[in-house]
Amino acid sequence: MAREELNKLKYTIALIAEFAKKFNLGQRQALNYLKRYKGLDYLQAFYDVLHTKSFEETLHDVSIICQRNGGGLQ
């Protein structure tokens, strides 16, 4: 696995864990929610920008994307 891919994977895993904490979900629930409401797609598409922001900012952005795609967590 290339270094950038590994960094992207580690970042995504850490962000899922933080998302789970923020919304009092299990990590599997957080992953399923992010998949269902396009949060993971957003993370993958904009990783190059998102990883330069704080986790708090990124979590906020991801939650907005999920809300726009039908998610109910706020």
mmCIF file of C-alpha atoms in Angstrom:
data_model
loop_
_atom_site.group_PDB
_atom_site.id
_atom_site.type_symbol
_atom_site.label_atom_id
_atom_site.label_comp_id
_atom_site.label_asym_id
_atom_site.label_seq_id
_atom_site.Cartn_x
_atom_site.Cartn_y
_atom_site.Cartn_z
ATOM 1 C CA MET A 1 0.000 0.000 0.000
ATOM 2 C CA ALA A 2 1.347 3.408 -0.958
ATOM 3 C CA ARG A 3 2.136 5.873 1.811
ATOM 4 C CA GLU A 4 -0.611 8.310 0.784
ATOM 5 C CA GLU A 5 -3.209 5.532 0.709
ATOM 6 C CA LEU A 6 -2.140 4.410 4.178
ATOM 7 C CA ASN A 7 -2.385 7.981 5.497
ATOM 8 C CA LYS A 8 -5.838 8.340 3.937
ATOM 9 C CA LEU A 9 -6.967 5.077 5.526
ATOM 10 C CA LYS A 10 -5.643 6.026 8.975
ATOM 11 C CA TYR A 11 -7.279 9.444 8.730
ATOM 12 C CA THR A 12 -10.618 7.931 7.736
ATOM 13 C CA ILE A 13 -10.518 5.408 10.582
ATOM 14 C CA ALA A 14 -9.685 8.139 13.101
ATOM 15 C CA LEU A 15 -12.442 10.364 11.770
ATOM 16 C CA ILE A 16 -15.014 7.549 12.003
ATOM 17 C CA ALA A 17 -13.990 6.989 15.628
ATOM 18 C CA GLU A 18 -14.362 10.699 16.419
ATOM 19 C CA PHE A 19 -17.714 10.842 14.621
ATOM 20 C CA ALA A 20 -18.895 7.891 16.712
ATOM 21 C CA LYS A 21 -17.839 9.655 19.929
ATOM 22 C CA LYS A 22 -19.446 12.938 18.933
ATOM 23 C CA PHE A 23 -22.816 11.339 18.217
ATOM 24 C CA ASN A 24 -22.670 8.573 20.868
ATOM 25 C CA LEU A 25 -22.630 5.776 18.297
ATOM 26 C CA GLY A 26 -20.708 2.572 18.033
ATOM 27 C CA GLN A 27 -17.969 2.672 15.423
ATOM 28 C CA ARG A 28 -19.840 0.246 13.162
ATOM 29 C CA GLN A 29 -22.976 2.403 13.443
ATOM 30 C CA ALA A 30 -20.945 5.503 12.585
ATOM 31 C CA LEU A 31 -19.399 3.758 9.576
ATOM 32 C CA ASN A 32 -22.807 2.594 8.328
ATOM 33 C CA TYR A 33 -24.286 6.071 8.802
ATOM 34 C CA LEU A 34 -21.406 7.736 6.955
ATOM 35 C CA LYS A 35 -21.724 5.238 4.107
ATOM 36 C CA ARG A 36 -25.495 5.569 3.848
ATOM 37 C CA TYR A 37 -25.553 9.370 3.838
ATOM 38 C CA LYS A 38 -22.507 9.935 1.616
ATOM 39 C CA GLY A 39 -20.138 11.151 4.346
ATOM 40 C CA LEU A 40 -17.475 8.629 3.328
ATOM 41 C CA ASP A 41 -17.795 9.632 -0.310
ATOM 42 C CA TYR A 42 -17.192 13.238 0.745
ATOM 43 C CA LEU A 43 -14.154 12.254 2.834
ATOM 44 C CA GLN A 44 -12.647 10.324 -0.042
ATOM 45 C CA ALA A 45 -13.326 12.994 -2.646
ATOM 46 C CA PHE A 46 -11.971 15.900 -0.600
ATOM 47 C CA TYR A 47 -9.312 14.227 1.559
ATOM 48 C CA ASP A 48 -6.592 16.485 0.164
ATOM 49 C CA VAL A 49 -8.333 19.543 1.677
ATOM 50 C CA LEU A 50 -10.046 17.992 4.691
ATOM 51 C CA HIS A 51 -6.921 16.527 6.250
ATOM 52 C CA THR A 52 -5.490 20.055 6.559
ATOM 53 C CA LYS A 53 -8.446 21.162 8.709
ATOM 54 C CA SER A 54 -9.099 20.312 12.347
ATOM 55 C CA PHE A 55 -11.095 17.175 13.129
ATOM 56 C CA GLU A 56 -13.780 19.391 14.659
ATOM 57 C CA GLU A 57 -14.189 21.355 11.419
ATOM 58 C CA THR A 58 -14.174 18.215 9.321
ATOM 59 C CA LEU A 59 -16.720 16.487 11.560
ATOM 60 C CA HIS A 60 -18.960 19.527 11.224
ATOM 61 C CA ASP A 61 -18.611 19.487 7.419
ATOM 62 C CA VAL A 62 -19.250 15.738 7.194
ATOM 63 C CA SER A 63 -22.325 15.971 9.393
ATOM 64 C CA ILE A 64 -23.732 18.711 7.125
ATOM 65 C CA ILE A 65 -23.120 16.549 4.042
ATOM 66 C CA CYS A 66 -24.915 13.643 5.723
ATOM 67 C CA GLN A 67 -27.844 15.883 6.698
ATOM 68 C CA ARG A 68 -28.146 17.101 3.109
ATOM 69 C CA ASN A 69 -28.342 13.475 2.011
ATOM 70 C CA GLY A 70 -31.089 12.524 4.451
ATOM 71 C CA GLY A 71 -29.180 11.882 7.689
ATOM 72 C CA GLY A 72 -30.843 12.866 10.928
ATOM 73 C CA LEU A 73 -27.899 13.433 13.279
ATOM 74 C CA GLN A 74 -27.144 17.026 14.263
#
